[in-house]
Short mmCIF file of C-alpha atoms in Angstrom, two decimals:
data_model
loop_
_atom_site.label_atom_id
_atom_site.label_comp_id
_atom_site.label_asym_id
_atom_site.label_seq_id
_atom_site.Cartn_x
_atom_site.Cartn_y
_atom_site.Cartn_z
CA GLY A 1 146.00 29.43 -67.05
CA GLU A 2 144.35 31.60 -64.36
CA SER A 3 145.21 35.43 -64.70
CA VAL A 4 145.41 35.93 -61.07
CA GLY A 5 146.08 39.67 -61.76
CA LEU A 6 142.45 40.07 -62.80
CA HIS A 7 141.45 39.12 -59.19
CA LEU A 8 143.15 42.19 -57.71
CA PRO A 9 140.72 45.04 -56.72
CA THR A 10 141.26 48.00 -58.97
CA LEU A 11 140.63 51.85 -58.40
CA SER A 12 140.72 54.44 -61.27
CA VAL A 13 140.61 58.02 -60.42
CA GLN A 14 141.39 61.19 -61.95
CA GLU A 15 144.34 63.40 -61.22
CA GLY A 16 143.44 65.64 -58.16
CA ASP A 17 140.87 63.38 -56.87
CA ASN A 18 141.08 61.72 -53.28
CA SER A 19 141.67 58.18 -53.41
CA ILE A 20 140.36 55.72 -50.77
CA ILE A 21 141.73 52.17 -50.62
CA ASN A 22 140.21 49.56 -48.21
CA CYS A 23 141.64 46.53 -46.59
CA ALA A 24 140.02 44.09 -44.45
CA TYR A 25 142.32 42.39 -42.06
CA SER A 26 142.24 38.93 -40.62
CA ASN A 27 143.31 38.85 -36.93
CA SER A 28 141.51 40.64 -34.10
CA ALA A 29 145.10 40.15 -32.01
CA SER A 30 147.00 42.40 -34.69
CA ASP A 31 148.43 45.49 -32.97
CA TYR A 32 150.40 47.07 -35.86
CA PHE A 33 149.44 47.78 -39.39
CA ILE A 34 151.21 49.16 -42.33
CA TRP A 35 150.54 50.30 -45.94
CA TYR A 36 152.96 49.80 -48.50
CA LYS A 37 153.04 50.97 -52.30
CA GLN A 38 154.74 48.84 -54.93
CA GLU A 39 155.55 50.27 -58.16
CA SER A 40 156.14 47.71 -61.12
CA GLY A 41 159.64 46.02 -60.87
CA LYS A 42 160.28 47.16 -57.24
CA GLY A 43 159.90 46.06 -53.75
CA PRO A 44 157.11 47.54 -51.68
CA GLN A 45 157.74 50.75 -50.16
CA PHE A 46 156.61 51.98 -46.75
CA ILE A 47 153.84 54.77 -46.65
CA ILE A 48 152.45 54.88 -43.39
CA ASP A 49 151.68 53.01 -40.10
CA ILE A 50 149.34 52.71 -37.45
CA ARG A 51 149.18 51.15 -33.87
CA SER A 52 146.17 49.34 -32.80
CA ASN A 53 145.63 51.84 -29.86
CA MET A 54 144.93 54.65 -32.58
CA ASP A 55 141.88 55.28 -34.94
CA LYS A 56 143.67 57.77 -37.29
CA ARG A 57 147.07 58.74 -38.27
CA GLN A 58 148.15 61.41 -41.01
CA GLY A 59 151.18 61.75 -43.15
CA GLN A 60 151.99 63.85 -46.12
CA ARG A 61 148.78 63.52 -48.33
CA VAL A 62 148.06 60.33 -46.77
CA THR A 63 145.70 59.18 -43.70
CA VAL A 64 145.22 55.94 -42.45
CA LEU A 65 141.91 54.88 -40.73
CA LEU A 66 141.61 51.85 -38.42
CA ASN A 67 138.45 50.24 -37.31
CA LYS A 68 139.13 47.49 -34.99
CA THR A 69 135.45 46.78 -34.46
CA VAL A 70 134.99 45.42 -38.03
CA LYS A 71 138.83 44.70 -38.49
CA HIS A 72 139.04 47.30 -41.22
CA LEU A 73 141.73 49.60 -42.54
CA SER A 74 141.72 52.31 -45.08
CA LEU A 75 144.35 54.41 -46.67
CA GLN A 76 143.12 57.75 -48.06
CA ILE A 77 145.21 59.76 -50.50
CA ALA A 78 144.57 63.38 -50.98
CA ALA A 79 144.92 65.07 -54.34
CA THR A 80 145.94 61.92 -56.03
CA GLN A 81 148.77 62.30 -58.64
CA PRO A 82 149.90 60.13 -61.70
CA GLY A 83 152.94 59.19 -59.60
CA ASP A 84 150.60 57.57 -57.19
CA SER A 85 149.75 54.85 -59.69
CA ALA A 86 150.83 51.70 -58.16
CA VAL A 87 149.65 48.48 -56.04
CA TYR A 88 148.80 49.30 -52.45
CA PHE A 89 149.02 46.55 -49.82
CA CYS A 90 148.11 46.66 -46.40
CA ALA A 91 149.87 44.28 -43.76
CA GLU A 92 149.22 43.46 -40.19
CA ASN A 93 151.59 42.27 -37.34
CA LEU A 94 150.19 39.89 -34.69
CA GLY A 95 152.12 41.49 -31.86
CA ALA A 96 155.39 41.93 -30.15
CA GLY A 97 156.95 38.85 -28.71
CA GLY A 98 156.71 35.21 -29.34
CA THR A 99 157.18 33.56 -32.85
CA SER A 100 154.89 36.22 -34.91
CA TYR A 101 157.30 39.14 -33.90
CA GLY A 102 158.33 40.85 -36.94
CA LYS A 103 156.39 38.71 -39.43
CA LEU A 104 153.84 40.76 -41.35
CA THR A 105 151.01 39.18 -43.16
CA PHE A 106 150.03 41.17 -46.38
CA GLY A 107 146.66 41.54 -48.02
CA GLN A 108 146.26 40.79 -51.67
CA GLY A 109 146.56 44.32 -52.71
CA THR A 110 144.75 47.10 -54.79
CA ILE A 111 145.79 48.57 -58.11
CA LEU A 112 145.30 52.24 -58.20
CA THR A 113 145.49 54.12 -61.71
CA VAL A 114 145.54 57.79 -61.66
CA HIS A 115 144.52 59.28 -64.77
CA PRO A 116 145.94 62.79 -65.71
CA GLY B 1 174.98 49.98 -48.37
CA ALA B 2 172.14 52.30 -48.70
CA GLY B 3 169.38 49.70 -49.24
CA VAL B 4 168.72 45.97 -49.28
CA SER B 5 170.35 44.46 -52.28
CA GLN B 6 169.26 41.26 -54.03
CA SER B 7 170.80 39.18 -56.79
CA PRO B 8 170.54 38.22 -59.34
CA SER B 9 167.65 40.59 -60.37
CA ASN B 10 166.19 37.87 -62.79
CA LYS B 11 166.67 34.21 -63.01
CA VAL B 12 165.54 31.75 -65.54
CA THR B 13 166.15 28.15 -64.84
CA GLU B 14 164.91 24.63 -65.94
CA LYS B 15 162.62 22.63 -64.01
CA GLY B 16 164.42 20.30 -61.58
CA LYS B 17 167.54 22.48 -60.96
CA ASP B 18 168.70 23.98 -57.97
CA VAL B 19 168.80 28.01 -57.53
CA GLU B 20 170.35 30.30 -54.90
CA LEU B 21 168.96 33.71 -54.32
CA ARG B 22 170.99 36.29 -52.41
CA CYS B 23 170.21 39.04 -50.08
CA ASP B 24 172.43 41.73 -48.72
CA PRO B 25 170.42 43.62 -45.93
CA ILE B 26 171.29 47.13 -44.85
CA SER B 27 174.15 47.23 -42.48
CA GLY B 28 173.40 46.94 -38.90
CA HIS B 29 169.86 45.41 -39.46
CA THR B 30 169.47 42.59 -37.36
CA ALA B 31 166.44 41.20 -38.65
CA LEU B 32 166.06 39.64 -42.23
CA TYR B 33 162.85 38.29 -43.93
CA TRP B 34 162.05 36.54 -47.09
CA TYR B 35 158.90 36.78 -48.89
CA ARG B 36 157.47 35.24 -52.01
CA GLN B 37 155.04 37.15 -54.32
CA ARG B 38 153.31 35.27 -57.07
CA LEU B 39 152.01 37.24 -60.07
CA GLY B 40 149.39 39.71 -59.23
CA GLN B 41 149.07 38.78 -55.55
CA GLY B 42 150.33 39.82 -52.18
CA LEU B 43 153.48 38.94 -50.33
CA GLU B 44 153.71 35.33 -48.79
CA PHE B 45 156.20 35.12 -45.68
CA LEU B 46 158.70 32.23 -46.04
CA ILE B 47 161.57 32.78 -43.21
CA TYR B 48 162.68 35.38 -40.67
CA PHE B 49 166.18 35.89 -39.15
CA GLN B 50 166.50 37.83 -35.96
CA GLY B 51 170.07 38.15 -34.75
CA ASN B 52 171.33 34.84 -33.37
CA SER B 53 168.09 33.36 -32.57
CA ALA B 54 166.78 30.41 -34.37
CA PRO B 55 164.88 31.39 -37.60
CA ASP B 56 161.32 31.39 -37.86
CA LYS B 57 160.72 28.86 -40.76
CA SER B 58 157.16 28.31 -40.46
CA GLY B 59 156.41 29.99 -43.98
CA LEU B 60 158.56 27.73 -46.06
CA PRO B 61 156.19 25.83 -48.45
CA SER B 62 158.22 22.71 -48.69
CA ASP B 63 161.55 21.02 -47.73
CA ARG B 64 162.95 22.02 -51.04
CA PHE B 65 163.05 25.51 -49.63
CA SER B 66 165.88 26.45 -47.38
CA ALA B 67 167.74 29.65 -46.13
CA GLU B 68 170.83 30.43 -44.10
CA ARG B 69 172.28 33.74 -42.98
CA THR B 70 175.81 34.43 -42.02
CA GLY B 71 175.70 36.40 -38.60
CA GLU B 72 173.83 39.54 -39.48
CA SER B 73 174.85 39.88 -42.85
CA VAL B 74 174.24 38.07 -46.26
CA SER B 75 171.35 35.57 -46.60
CA THR B 76 170.96 32.95 -49.24
CA LEU B 77 167.54 31.53 -50.09
CA THR B 78 167.92 27.99 -51.93
CA ILE B 79 165.30 26.18 -53.87
CA GLN B 80 166.14 22.68 -54.64
CA ARG B 81 164.51 20.74 -57.76
CA THR B 82 162.80 23.77 -58.87
CA GLN B 83 159.20 23.57 -60.05
CA GLN B 84 157.01 25.60 -62.19
CA GLU B 85 154.97 26.86 -59.19
CA ASP B 86 158.07 28.24 -57.93
CA SER B 87 158.00 30.95 -60.46
CA ALA B 88 157.49 33.98 -58.58
CA VAL B 89 159.14 37.27 -57.21
CA TYR B 90 161.37 36.56 -53.99
CA LEU B 91 161.60 39.59 -51.88
CA CYS B 92 163.90 40.29 -49.01
CA ALA B 93 163.47 42.78 -46.32
CA SER B 94 165.70 43.85 -43.36
CA SER B 95 165.00 45.91 -40.49
CA LEU B 96 166.67 47.27 -37.26
CA GLN B 97 164.54 45.28 -35.18
CA GLY B 98 161.18 43.44 -35.86
CA PHE B 99 159.05 45.23 -38.01
CA TYR B 100 160.11 48.59 -37.39
CA GLY B 101 161.85 50.22 -40.32
CA TYR B 102 161.28 47.41 -42.63
CA THR B 103 163.05 47.96 -46.04
CA PHE B 104 162.52 45.76 -48.89
CA GLY B 105 164.79 44.97 -51.72
CA SER B 106 163.69 45.11 -55.20
CA GLY B 107 163.54 41.35 -55.48
CA THR B 108 164.80 38.24 -57.63
CA ARG B 109 162.17 37.46 -60.36
CA LEU B 110 162.38 33.53 -60.84
CA THR B 111 161.07 31.75 -63.90
CA VAL B 112 161.04 28.14 -63.87
CA VAL B 113 160.71 26.78 -67.44
#
C-alpha cells in the first residue's frame, strides 16, 4: 500500500544547529496560527502561537515568523537538541466568530531529526 | 485531571463492528474537539463541542461517525460498521474557550482488521 509517511517533508540537522521549518497556509482570512510538536505515540504539544497582526514572535529557543503576503509561516529552533526530534505541525484558525471559531486546520507536518 | 485523558489507548476491531472512543477533557474546559490522524499525515478535524451550543459536525466523514458530549464533561466518539480506512489515531483536545489553550490527549489508535 501507499507509504504516506514518505510524503512528509523531512529535515535532518546536527545537534547545536539552528532549524527552520516552513509551512504554507491556505486561507488569507486566517488570523491565528499555532505550531505544535508531536512525539511518537503522543498528542500534539503547543509550542508557540502568533496572531495575524504580528510578523514575529519569540519564545524560549523558538521564533515564529509570519509572512501574510505569501501566506507563509516558519518556525525557527535555535541550538537544536536531540529532544527536539519530532513531527512539527502548523495550524491555522479562520477567525473568531461563526462556525469556524475554535476549529484549527493542520498542515501535513515536517519530520525533524536531530543527530547528536 | 491534569490533562486530557483518552481511552482506550489502543483498539483493534474487526471490520463491520462498532467502536466507542472516550475523551475526558480537562476540568472546566468548555470546548472539546475530535480530530483524526492517519499514519504520516496531519490532523483532520471531525467535530467540535462548545458549551451548550449545537456541535459543529462539519468534519465527520460519513453518517457512520457520531459523537456526543455530556454537559461540559466526557465525550464519546462512535464509529459504526467500521471499515479499514477508519484505521487511524483519534485525538481529542479541550480548551477553556475556542482555540486558546488547546490541550490534546494522547489519542486512541484504532486498527480495523
